[in-house]
CSV table of C-alpha atoms and ligand atoms in Angstrom, one decimal:
chain,number,residue,atom,x,y,z
A,1023,MET,CA,56.8,-88.4,2.4
A,1024,ASN,CA,54.8,-87.6,5.5
A,1025,ASN,CA,56.7,-84.4,6.0
A,1026,LEU,CA,56.0,-83.4,2.4
A,1027,LEU,CA,52.3,-84.0,3.0
A,1028,ILE,CA,52.2,-82.0,6.2
A,1029,GLY,CA,54.1,-79.2,4.5
A,1030,ALA,CA,51.6,-79.1,1.7
A,1031,LEU,CA,48.7,-79.2,4.1
A,1032,ILE,CA,50.2,-76.2,6.1
A,1033,LEU,CA,50.7,-74.3,2.8
A,1034,LEU,CA,47.1,-75.1,1.8
A,1035,LEU,CA,45.8,-73.9,5.2
A,1036,ILE,CA,47.9,-70.7,4.9
A,1037,ALA,CA,46.6,-70.1,1.4
A,1038,LEU,CA,43.0,-70.7,2.5
A,1039,GLY,CA,43.4,-68.4,5.5
A,1040,TRP,CA,44.9,-65.6,3.3
A,1041,SER,CA,42.1,-66.0,0.7
A,1042,LEU,CA,39.5,-65.8,3.5
A,1043,TRP,CA,41.1,-62.7,4.9
A,1044,ARG,CA,41.3,-61.1,1.4
A,1045,TYR,CA,37.7,-62.1,0.8
A,1046,PHE,CA,36.4,-60.5,4.0
A,1047,ALA,CA,38.6,-57.4,3.4
A,1048,LEU,CA,37.1,-57.1,-0.2
A,1049,ARG,CA,33.5,-57.6,1.3
A,1050,ARG,CA,34.2,-54.8,3.7
A,1051,ALA,CA,35.6,-52.6,0.9
A,1052,VAL,CA,32.5,-53.3,-1.3
A,1053,ASP,CA,30.2,-52.6,1.7
A,1054,THR,CA,32.0,-49.3,2.3
A,1055,PHE,CA,31.7,-48.3,-1.4
A,1056,THR,CA,28.1,-49.3,-1.4
A,1057,ARG,CA,27.4,-47.2,1.7
A,1058,THR,CA,29.4,-44.3,0.4
A,1059,ILE,CA,27.5,-44.3,-3.0
A,1060,GLN,CA,24.2,-44.6,-1.1
A,1061,GLN,CA,25.0,-41.6,1.1
A,1062,LEU,CA,26.4,-39.4,-1.7
A,1063,ASP,CA,23.2,-37.4,-1.9
A,1064,THR,CA,23.5,-36.3,1.7
A,1065,GLN,CA,27.1,-36.6,2.8
A,1066,ALA,CA,30.5,-35.3,1.8
A,1067,PHE,CA,33.0,-37.8,0.6
A,1068,SER,CA,36.8,-38.0,0.9
A,1069,PRO,CA,39.0,-40.7,-0.7
A,1070,GLU,CA,40.3,-41.6,2.8
A,1071,ASP,CA,36.9,-43.0,3.5
A,1072,THR,CA,37.5,-45.9,1.0
A,1073,PRO,CA,39.9,-48.7,1.8
A,1074,THR,CA,43.4,-48.3,0.4
A,1075,ASP,CA,44.7,-51.9,0.8
A,1076,PHE,CA,43.4,-52.7,-2.7
A,1077,PRO,CA,45.3,-50.7,-5.3
A,1078,GLU,CA,43.0,-52.2,-7.9
A,1079,LEU,CA,40.1,-50.3,-6.4
A,1080,GLU,CA,41.8,-46.9,-6.6
A,1081,PRO,CA,40.2,-45.9,-10.0
A,1082,LEU,CA,36.8,-46.8,-8.5
A,1083,SER,CA,37.5,-44.7,-5.4
A,1084,ASN,CA,38.6,-41.7,-7.6
A,1085,ALA,CA,35.5,-42.1,-9.8
A,1086,ILE,CA,33.3,-42.0,-6.7
A,1087,HIS,CA,35.2,-39.0,-5.4
A,1088,SER,CA,34.7,-36.9,-8.6
A,1089,LEU,CA,31.0,-38.0,-8.6
A,1090,ALA,CA,30.8,-36.9,-5.0
A,1091,VAL,CA,32.3,-33.5,-5.8
A,1092,THR,CA,29.8,-33.0,-8.6
A,1093,GLN,CA,27.0,-34.0,-6.3
A,1094,ALA,CA,28.1,-31.6,-3.6
A,1095,GLU,CA,28.2,-28.7,-6.1
A,1096,ARG,CA,24.8,-29.6,-7.3
A,1097,ARG,CA,23.5,-29.8,-3.7
A,1098,ASN,CA,25.0,-26.4,-2.9
A,1099,SER,CA,23.6,-24.7,-5.9
A,1100,GLU,CA,20.2,-26.3,-5.3
A,1101,SER,CA,20.1,-25.1,-1.7
A,1102,ALA,CA,21.2,-21.6,-2.8
A,1103,GLU,CA,18.5,-21.6,-5.4
A,1104,ARG,CA,15.9,-22.8,-2.8
A,1105,ASP,CA,17.0,-20.1,-0.4
A,1106,ARG,CA,16.8,-17.4,-3.1
A,1107,LEU,CA,13.3,-18.7,-4.1
A,1108,GLU,CA,12.1,-18.8,-0.5
A,1109,ALA,CA,13.4,-15.2,0.1
A,1110,THR,CA,11.7,-14.0,-3.0
A,1111,LEU,CA,8.4,-15.7,-2.1
A,1112,ASN,CA,8.6,-14.3,1.4
A,1113,GLN,CA,9.2,-10.7,0.2
A,1114,MET,CA,6.7,-10.8,-2.6
A,1115,THR,CA,3.7,-8.5,-2.2
A,1116,ASP,CA,1.7,-10.9,-4.5
A,1117,GLY,CA,0.2,-14.0,-2.9
A,1118,VAL,CA,1.5,-17.3,-4.2
A,1119,LEU,CA,-0.2,-20.7,-3.6
A,1120,ILE,CA,1.0,-24.1,-4.8
A,1121,VAL,CA,-2.0,-26.4,-5.0
A,1122,ASP,CA,-1.9,-30.2,-5.6
A,1123,ALA,CA,-4.1,-32.2,-8.0
A,1124,LEU,CA,-6.7,-32.7,-5.2
A,1125,GLY,CA,-6.9,-28.9,-4.5
A,1126,ARG,CA,-4.9,-29.1,-1.2
A,1127,ILE,CA,-2.5,-26.2,-0.6
A,1128,GLN,CA,1.1,-27.4,-0.5
A,1129,MET,CA,2.8,-24.0,-0.1
A,1130,ALA,CA,1.5,-20.5,0.7
A,1131,ASN,CA,3.8,-17.4,0.9
A,1132,PRO,CA,3.2,-14.8,3.7
A,1133,ALA,CA,1.4,-12.4,1.3
A,1134,ALA,CA,-1.1,-15.2,0.4
A,1135,ASN,CA,-1.6,-16.0,4.1
A,1136,GLU,CA,-2.2,-12.3,4.8
A,1137,LEU,CA,-4.8,-12.1,2.0
A,1138,PHE,CA,-6.8,-15.1,2.9
A,1139,SER,CA,-6.0,-16.5,6.3
A,1140,GLU,CA,-7.5,-15.1,9.5
A,1141,ASN,CA,-5.2,-17.2,11.7
A,1142,GLY,CA,-2.2,-19.4,10.8
A,1143,SER,CA,-1.0,-20.8,7.6
A,1144,LEU,CA,-3.1,-21.9,4.6
A,1145,VAL,CA,-0.9,-25.0,4.1
A,1146,GLY,CA,-3.0,-28.2,4.3
A,1147,LYS,CA,-6.3,-26.5,3.7
A,1148,THR,CA,-8.4,-27.1,0.6
A,1149,ILE,CA,-8.6,-24.3,-2.0
A,1150,SER,CA,-12.3,-23.8,-1.5
A,1151,VAL,CA,-11.9,-23.4,2.3
A,1152,ALA,CA,-9.0,-21.0,1.8
A,1153,LEU,CA,-10.2,-18.8,-1.0
A,1154,ARG,CA,-13.9,-18.7,0.0
A,1155,HIS,CA,-14.9,-17.0,-3.3
A,1156,HIS,CA,-16.6,-18.8,-6.2
A,1157,GLN,CA,-14.8,-16.8,-8.9
A,1158,LEU,CA,-11.4,-17.5,-7.4
A,1159,ILE,CA,-12.1,-21.2,-7.0
A,1160,GLU,CA,-13.6,-21.4,-10.5
A,1161,THR,CA,-10.4,-19.9,-12.0
A,1162,TRP,CA,-8.3,-22.7,-10.3
A,1163,ARG,CA,-10.9,-25.3,-11.4
A,1164,LYS,CA,-10.7,-24.2,-15.0
A,1165,CYS,CA,-6.9,-24.3,-15.0
A,1166,GLN,CA,-7.1,-27.9,-13.6
A,1167,GLN,CA,-9.5,-29.0,-16.3
A,1168,THR,CA,-7.9,-27.3,-19.3
A,1169,HIS,CA,-4.3,-27.5,-18.2
A,1170,GLU,CA,-4.0,-23.9,-19.5
A,1171,MET,CA,-3.2,-20.7,-17.8
A,1172,GLN,CA,-6.3,-18.8,-16.5
A,1173,SER,CA,-6.6,-15.3,-15.3
A,1174,GLU,CA,-9.5,-13.4,-13.7
A,1175,SER,CA,-10.2,-10.1,-11.9
A,1176,VAL,CA,-12.4,-10.4,-8.9
A,1177,ASP,CA,-14.2,-7.7,-6.8
A,1178,LEU,CA,-14.5,-9.0,-3.2
A,1179,SER,CA,-17.3,-6.9,-1.9
A,1180,ALA,CA,-17.1,-8.3,1.6
A,1181,THR,CA,-13.5,-7.2,2.2
A,1182,ARG,CA,-13.6,-4.3,-0.4
A,1183,LYS,CA,-10.7,-5.8,-2.2
A,1184,PHE,CA,-10.0,-6.0,-5.9
A,1185,LEU,CA,-7.9,-9.0,-6.7
A,1186,GLN,CA,-6.4,-10.5,-9.9
A,1187,ILE,CA,-5.8,-14.2,-9.9
A,1188,ILE,CA,-3.6,-16.1,-12.3
A,1189,ALA,CA,-3.6,-19.9,-12.2
A,1190,ILE,CA,-0.7,-21.6,-14.0
A,1191,PRO,CA,-0.7,-25.4,-14.5
A,1192,ASP,CA,2.0,-27.2,-12.4
A,1193,GLU,CA,2.9,-30.0,-14.8
A,1194,HIS,CA,5.2,-31.8,-12.4
A,1195,ALA,CA,2.6,-32.3,-9.7
A,1196,SER,CA,-0.6,-32.2,-11.9
A,1197,GLY,CA,-1.7,-29.3,-9.7
A,1198,ALA,CA,-1.5,-25.5,-10.1
A,1199,ILE,CA,0.4,-22.5,-9.0
A,1200,LEU,CA,-1.9,-19.5,-8.1
A,1201,LEU,CA,-0.6,-16.0,-8.2
A,1202,ILE,CA,-2.9,-13.5,-6.5
A,1203,GLN,CA,-2.3,-9.7,-6.9
A,1204,ASP,CA,-4.0,-7.2,-4.7
A,1205,LEU,CA,-4.9,-4.4,-7.1
A,1206,THR,CA,-7.2,-2.5,-4.7
A,1207,ARG,CA,-4.9,0.5,-4.2
A,1208,ILE,CA,-4.1,0.8,-7.9
A,1209,ARG,CA,-7.8,0.7,-8.8
A,1210,ARG,CA,-8.6,3.3,-6.2
A,1211,LEU,CA,-5.8,5.6,-7.6
A,1212,GLU,CA,-7.1,5.0,-11.1
A,1213,THR,CA,-10.6,6.0,-10.0
A,1214,VAL,CA,-9.3,9.1,-8.2
A,1215,ARG,CA,-7.3,10.1,-11.3
A,1216,ARG,CA,-10.2,9.5,-13.7
A,1217,ASP,CA,-12.6,11.5,-11.4
A,1218,PHE,CA,-10.0,14.2,-11.0
A,1219,ILE,CA,-9.6,14.7,-14.7
A,1220,SER,CA,-13.4,14.7,-15.4
A,1221,ASN,CA,-13.9,17.1,-12.4
A,1222,VAL,CA,-11.3,19.5,-13.6
A,1223,SER,CA,-12.6,19.6,-17.2
A,1224,HIS,CA,-16.2,20.0,-15.8
A,1225,GLU,CA,-15.1,22.9,-13.6
A,1226,LEU,CA,-13.3,24.6,-16.4
A,1227,ARG,CA,-16.2,24.3,-18.8
A,1228,THR,CA,-18.5,26.7,-16.9
A,1229,PRO,CA,-16.2,29.7,-16.6
A,1230,LEU,CA,-14.8,29.2,-20.1
A,1231,ALA,CA,-18.4,29.1,-21.5
A,1232,SER,CA,-19.2,32.3,-19.6
A,1233,LEU,CA,-16.1,34.0,-20.8
A,1234,LYS,CA,-16.9,33.0,-24.4
A,1235,ALA,CA,-20.5,34.2,-24.1
A,1236,LEU,CA,-19.4,37.5,-22.5
A,1237,THR,CA,-16.7,38.3,-25.1
A,1238,GLU,CA,-19.2,37.4,-27.9
A,1239,THR,CA,-21.8,39.8,-26.5
A,1240,LEU,CA,-19.1,42.5,-26.3
A,1241,GLN,CA,-18.1,41.8,-30.0
A,1242,GLU,CA,-21.7,41.9,-31.1
A,1243,GLY,CA,-22.1,45.5,-30.0
A,1244,ALA,CA,-22.1,45.7,-26.3
A,1245,LEU,CA,-18.6,47.1,-26.5
A,1246,ASP,CA,-20.1,50.3,-27.9
A,1247,ASP,CA,-22.8,50.5,-25.2
A,1248,PRO,CA,-21.3,52.7,-22.4
A,1249,ALA,CA,-23.7,51.3,-19.8
A,1250,ALA,CA,-23.3,47.6,-20.6
A,1251,ALA,CA,-19.6,47.4,-21.5
A,1252,PRO,CA,-18.2,47.9,-18.0
A,1253,ARG,CA,-20.7,45.4,-16.5
A,1254,PHE,CA,-19.6,42.7,-19.0
A,1255,LEU,CA,-15.9,43.5,-18.4
A,1256,GLY,CA,-16.6,43.3,-14.6
A,1257,ARG,CA,-18.1,39.8,-15.1
A,1258,ILE,CA,-15.2,38.7,-17.3
A,1259,LEU,CA,-12.8,39.8,-14.5
A,1260,ILE,CA,-14.8,37.7,-12.0
A,1261,GLU,CA,-14.6,34.6,-14.2
A,1262,VAL,CA,-10.9,35.2,-14.8
A,1263,ASP,CA,-10.3,35.6,-11.0
A,1264,ALA,CA,-12.2,32.3,-10.4
A,1265,LEU,CA,-10.1,30.5,-13.0
A,1266,THR,CA,-6.9,32.0,-11.5
A,1267,GLN,CA,-8.0,30.9,-8.0
A,1268,MET,CA,-8.8,27.4,-9.3
A,1269,ALA,CA,-5.4,27.1,-11.0
A,1270,ALA,CA,-3.6,28.3,-7.8
A,1271,GLU,CA,-5.6,25.9,-5.6
A,1272,LEU,CA,-5.0,22.9,-7.9
A,1273,LEU,CA,-1.3,23.6,-8.0
A,1274,GLU,CA,-1.3,23.9,-4.2
A,1275,LEU,CA,-3.2,20.7,-3.8
A,1276,SER,CA,-0.9,18.8,-6.2
A,1277,ARG,CA,2.2,20.1,-4.4
A,1278,ILE,CA,0.8,19.1,-1.0
A,1279,GLU,CA,-0.3,15.6,-2.3
A,1280,SER,CA,3.0,14.9,-4.0
A,1281,GLY,CA,4.8,15.8,-0.7
A,1282,GLN,CA,6.6,18.9,-2.2
A,1283,VAL,CA,5.3,21.1,0.6
A,1284,LEU,CA,7.7,20.7,3.5
A,1285,LEU,CA,6.4,22.0,6.8
A,1286,ALA,CA,8.6,24.3,8.8
A,1287,ARG,CA,7.3,23.3,12.3
A,1288,LYS,CA,8.0,25.4,15.3
A,1289,PRO,CA,6.4,25.7,18.8
A,1290,LEU,CA,3.3,27.8,18.3
A,1291,ARG,CA,0.8,29.1,20.9
A,1292,PRO,CA,-2.8,28.3,20.0
A,1293,ILE,CA,-3.9,31.8,20.8
A,1294,GLN,CA,-1.3,33.3,18.5
A,1295,LEU,CA,-2.7,31.1,15.6
A,1296,LEU,CA,-6.3,32.0,16.3
A,1297,ASN,CA,-5.6,35.7,16.6
A,1298,SER,CA,-3.6,36.0,13.4
A,1299,ALA,CA,-6.2,34.0,11.4
A,1300,ALA,CA,-9.0,36.2,12.9
A,1301,ASP,CA,-7.1,39.4,12.1
A,1302,ARG,CA,-6.7,38.4,8.5
A,1303,MET,CA,-10.4,37.7,8.0
A,1304,LYS,CA,-11.8,40.6,10.2
A,1305,MET,CA,-12.4,43.0,7.3
A,1306,GLN,CA,-14.1,40.4,5.2
A,1307,ALA,CA,-16.4,39.4,8.1
A,1308,ASP,CA,-17.2,43.1,8.9
A,1309,ARG,CA,-18.2,43.6,5.3
A,1310,ALA,CA,-20.5,40.6,5.5
A,1311,GLY,CA,-22.0,42.0,8.7
A,1312,LEU,CA,-20.7,39.2,10.9
A,1313,ASP,CA,-19.1,39.2,14.3
A,1314,VAL,CA,-15.9,37.2,14.7
A,1315,ARG,CA,-14.9,36.1,18.3
A,1316,VAL,CA,-11.9,34.3,19.6
A,1317,GLU,CA,-12.1,32.2,22.7
A,1318,CYS,CA,-8.9,30.6,23.9
A,1319,PRO,CA,-7.5,29.8,27.4
A,1320,GLU,CA,-4.0,31.4,27.8
A,1321,GLN,CA,-2.5,28.3,29.5
A,1322,LEU,CA,-3.0,25.9,26.5
A,1323,PRO,CA,0.2,24.0,25.7
A,1324,PRO,CA,2.0,25.0,22.5
A,1325,ILE,CA,1.6,22.9,19.3
A,1326,ASN,CA,4.3,21.9,16.9
A,1327,ALA,CA,3.1,23.6,13.7
A,1328,ASP,CA,3.9,25.5,10.6
A,1329,LEU,CA,2.2,28.8,11.3
A,1330,PRO,CA,1.5,30.0,7.7
A,1331,ARG,CA,0.2,26.6,6.7
A,1332,LEU,CA,-2.1,26.1,9.7
A,1333,GLU,CA,-3.2,29.7,9.4
A,1334,GLN,CA,-4.2,29.0,5.8
A,1335,VAL,CA,-6.4,26.1,7.1
A,1336,LEU,CA,-8.2,28.4,9.6
A,1337,VAL,CA,-8.5,31.2,7.0
A,1338,ASN,CA,-10.2,28.6,4.6
A,1339,LEU,CA,-12.6,27.6,7.4
A,1340,ILE,CA,-13.4,31.2,8.4
A,1341,HIS,CA,-13.8,32.2,4.7
A,1342,ASN,CA,-16.4,29.4,4.3
A,1343,ALA,CA,-18.1,30.4,7.6
A,1344,VAL,CA,-18.3,34.0,6.3
A,1345,LYS,CA,-19.6,32.9,2.9
A,1346,PHE,CA,-22.3,30.7,4.3
A,1347,THR,CA,-23.6,32.8,7.2
A,1348,PRO,CA,-26.1,35.5,6.6
A,1349,PRO,CA,-25.5,39.1,8.0
A,1350,GLY,CA,-26.0,39.4,11.7
A,1351,GLY,CA,-24.5,36.0,12.4
A,1352,GLU,CA,-21.5,35.0,14.4
A,1353,VAL,CA,-18.3,33.2,13.7
A,1354,THR,CA,-16.5,31.8,16.8
A,1355,LEU,CA,-12.9,30.6,16.8
A,1356,SER,CA,-11.9,28.6,19.9
A,1357,ALA,CA,-9.2,26.2,21.1
A,1358,GLN,CA,-9.1,23.7,24.0
A,1359,ALA,CA,-7.0,20.9,25.3
A,1360,ASP,CA,-7.9,17.4,24.0
A,1361,GLY,CA,-5.7,14.7,25.5
A,1362,ALA,CA,-2.3,15.0,23.8
A,1363,ASN,CA,-3.7,17.5,21.2
A,1364,VAL,CA,-5.2,20.9,21.0
A,1365,ARG,CA,-8.6,21.0,19.4
A,1366,PHE,CA,-9.4,24.1,17.3
A,1367,THR,CA,-13.1,24.9,16.4
A,1368,VAL,CA,-14.5,27.3,13.8
A,1369,ARG,CA,-18.2,27.6,14.5
A,1370,ASP,CA,-20.8,29.6,12.6
A,1371,THR,CA,-24.5,30.3,12.8
A,1372,GLY,CA,-24.9,30.0,9.0
A,1373,CYS,CA,-27.0,27.8,6.7
A,1374,GLY,CA,-25.5,24.6,7.8
A,1375,ILE,CA,-24.7,21.5,5.7
A,1376,PRO,CA,-27.2,18.7,5.0
A,1377,SER,CA,-26.4,15.4,6.7
A,1378,ASP,CA,-26.1,13.6,3.4
A,1379,ASP,CA,-23.4,16.0,2.2
A,1380,LEU,CA,-21.5,16.2,5.4
A,1381,PRO,CA,-19.3,13.1,4.9
A,1382,ARG,CA,-18.3,14.3,1.4
A,1383,ILE,CA,-17.4,18.0,1.9
A,1384,PHE,CA,-13.6,17.2,2.3
A,1385,GLU,CA,-13.5,15.6,-1.2
A,1386,ARG,CA,-12.0,17.5,-4.0
A,1387,PHE,CA,-14.5,19.7,-5.9
A,1388,TYR,CA,-17.3,18.7,-3.7
A,1389,ARG,CA,-19.8,21.6,-3.2
A,1390,VAL,CA,-23.1,21.1,-1.5
A,1391,ASP,CA,-25.2,23.4,-3.6
A,1392,ARG,CA,-23.5,24.9,-6.6
A,1393,SER,CA,-26.0,27.7,-6.7
A,1394,ARG,CA,-25.1,28.9,-3.2
A,1395,ALA,CA,-21.4,28.0,-3.4
A,1396,GLY,CA,-20.5,31.7,-3.8
A,1397,GLY,CA,-17.9,31.1,-6.5
A,1398,GLY,CA,-15.9,28.6,-4.5
A,1399,THR,CA,-13.9,25.8,-6.2
A,1400,GLY,CA,-14.7,23.0,-3.8
A,1401,LEU,CA,-11.0,22.6,-3.2
A,1402,GLY,CA,-10.5,24.6,0.1
A,1403,LEU,CA,-11.5,21.9,2.5
A,1404,SER,CA,-9.5,19.3,0.6
A,1405,ILE,CA,-6.4,21.5,0.9
A,1406,ALA,CA,-7.2,22.0,4.6
A,1407,ARG,CA,-7.5,18.2,5.2
A,1408,HIS,CA,-4.1,17.6,3.6
A,1409,LEU,CA,-2.4,20.3,5.6
A,1410,VAL,CA,-3.9,19.1,8.9
A,1411,GLU,CA,-3.0,15.5,8.1
A,1412,ALA,CA,0.6,16.6,7.3
A,1413,HIS,CA,0.6,17.9,10.9
A,1414,ALA,CA,-0.4,14.4,12.1
A,1415,GLY,CA,-3.8,15.9,13.0
A,1416,LYS,CA,-7.4,15.3,12.1
A,1417,ILE,CA,-10.2,17.5,10.7
A,1418,TRP,CA,-13.9,16.9,10.7
A,1419,ALA,CA,-17.2,18.8,10.7
A,1420,GLU,CA,-20.6,18.7,12.5
A,1421,SER,CA,-23.5,20.6,11.2
A,1422,ARG,CA,-27.3,21.1,11.4
A,1423,GLU,CA,-29.0,22.4,8.4
A,1424,GLY,CA,-30.4,25.9,9.1
A,1425,GLU,CA,-28.5,26.2,12.4
A,1426,GLY,CA,-24.9,26.4,11.6
A,1427,SER,CA,-21.7,24.4,11.3
A,1428,ALA,CA,-18.7,23.6,13.4
A,1429,PHE,CA,-15.3,22.5,11.9
A,1430,TYR,CA,-12.9,20.8,14.3
A,1431,LEU,CA,-9.2,20.1,13.9
A,1432,THR,CA,-6.8,18.5,16.3
A,1433,ILE,CA,-3.1,19.1,16.3
A,1434,PRO,CA,-0.6,17.3,18.6
A,1435,CYS,CA,0.9,19.3,21.4
A,1436,MET,CA,4.7,19.8,21.5
A,1437,PRO,CA,6.3,16.9,23.5
A,1438,ILE,CA,7.0,18.3,27.0
A,1439,ALA,CA,10.8,17.8,26.7
A,1440,GLU,CA,10.9,19.9,23.6
A,1441,THR,CA,8.9,22.8,25.1
A,1442,LYS,CA,11.4,23.4,27.9
B,759,ADP,P1,-15.5,26.1,-1.6
B,759,ADP,O1,-14.4,26.7,-2.3
B,759,ADP,O2,-16.6,25.8,-2.5
B,759,ADP,O3,-16.0,26.8,-0.4
B,759,ADP,P2,-14.7,24.0,0.2
B,759,ADP,O4,-13.9,22.7,-0.1
B,759,ADP,O5,-14.1,25.0,1.1
B,759,ADP,O6,-15.0,24.6,-1.2
B,759,ADP,O7,-16.1,23.6,0.7
B,759,ADP,C1,-16.8,22.6,0.1
B,759,ADP,C2,-18.3,22.8,0.3
B,759,ADP,O8,-18.7,22.6,1.7
B,759,ADP,C3,-18.8,24.2,0.0
B,759,ADP,O9,-19.0,24.4,-1.3
B,759,ADP,C4,-20.0,24.3,0.9
B,759,ADP,O10,-21.1,23.7,0.1
B,759,ADP,C5,-19.7,23.4,2.0
B,759,ADP,N1,-19.3,24.2,3.2
B,759,ADP,C6,-18.1,24.4,3.7
B,759,ADP,N2,-18.0,25.1,4.8
B,759,ADP,C7,-19.3,25.4,5.1
B,759,ADP,C8,-19.9,26.2,6.1
B,759,ADP,N3,-19.3,26.8,7.1
B,759,ADP,N4,-21.3,26.3,6.1
B,759,ADP,C9,-22.0,25.7,5.1
B,759,ADP,N5,-21.5,25.0,4.1
B,759,ADP,C10,-20.1,24.8,4.1
């Protein structure tokens, strides 16, 4: 009887021990599953991570595994999308700001930082500190109040920028997304284009009106007047020549501006350039009673230039000098070393240019005094500036009214290695 009791007791103890062991093993397994599920968002999962001594838990382990696979795929695609978005925002030329409900900047792309920040990032700053312009801030405020998209074009006179701001409500964070486009260049081009068209039509009107008046006069009887007819025909020829010259210069200007004129640059001695330009203009200067002189040291370094194009620049300048200098005057062409450049000068003793007009003479169609312009189109200096800039040079003028003018241009010298 006693033996039976002891046996039963031992069996009971074994059963209790086994149950306790299973209980703790199950606890461990549950803990592992709990930890695994908690970490699914951040960590990869493999079925080996979950205990295998409970075949009953295998379906649960499999379910967690497929959940983990889905989660990992979602994480990958989210991170790829984030990378793509970040790359897009970084490369965008438009500024993008994400602003929270209190007006604090949460995200700013490089273009936005470049537009508004003098140093460092805009993140963490308030919108009023960052944008510093009431119209820009007002656009954001309106978007916050109405929860509707707002758009505004703003002229920043301090920085001479023309911006367009678009504020879009950010429903998730009760804030706003601001898109800022810098339209300064586009607006400038539009102005140039508008001015150009109005200038061209204005310039065409005068010679066309003259041609019409001259032909009408001929039709009305002047044709039969042997004294008047050749005079009118001569004036028609002058107007047609002026129109032809304008068409040729406009075409040249548009070809240069659109980059269609390719320079054939070669080593060129400054004296060679000055002499060949002076030779071409000599007869015209003689006829105008002007003396043309060339002053150029022999030992100047060669420049890297397209001879016909640069000669065209000098011829334009000499042509003006001849046109605006009274008989008996002098036109001097010279060249001298100027750092890594050679500086060319065309100086005259003519009527000079008023100081108010001086900064504008290189603009297309700009003429100081149309009555004294001597039939010019106002395009010559504009063409000269483009050609000099295509040579990586600079052109400018100095003048005193009544005393004469000097036009300067600098052209880089040939690099020493290339001249040998
Ligand atoms: P244009 O064909 O009328 O000469 P440019 O572009 O060459 O056109 O010159 C623009 C204007 O600059 C001229 O109309 C003239 O008023 C002024 N200008 C240019 N060169 C001289 C100069 N050497 N002396 C006085 N005025 C000049």
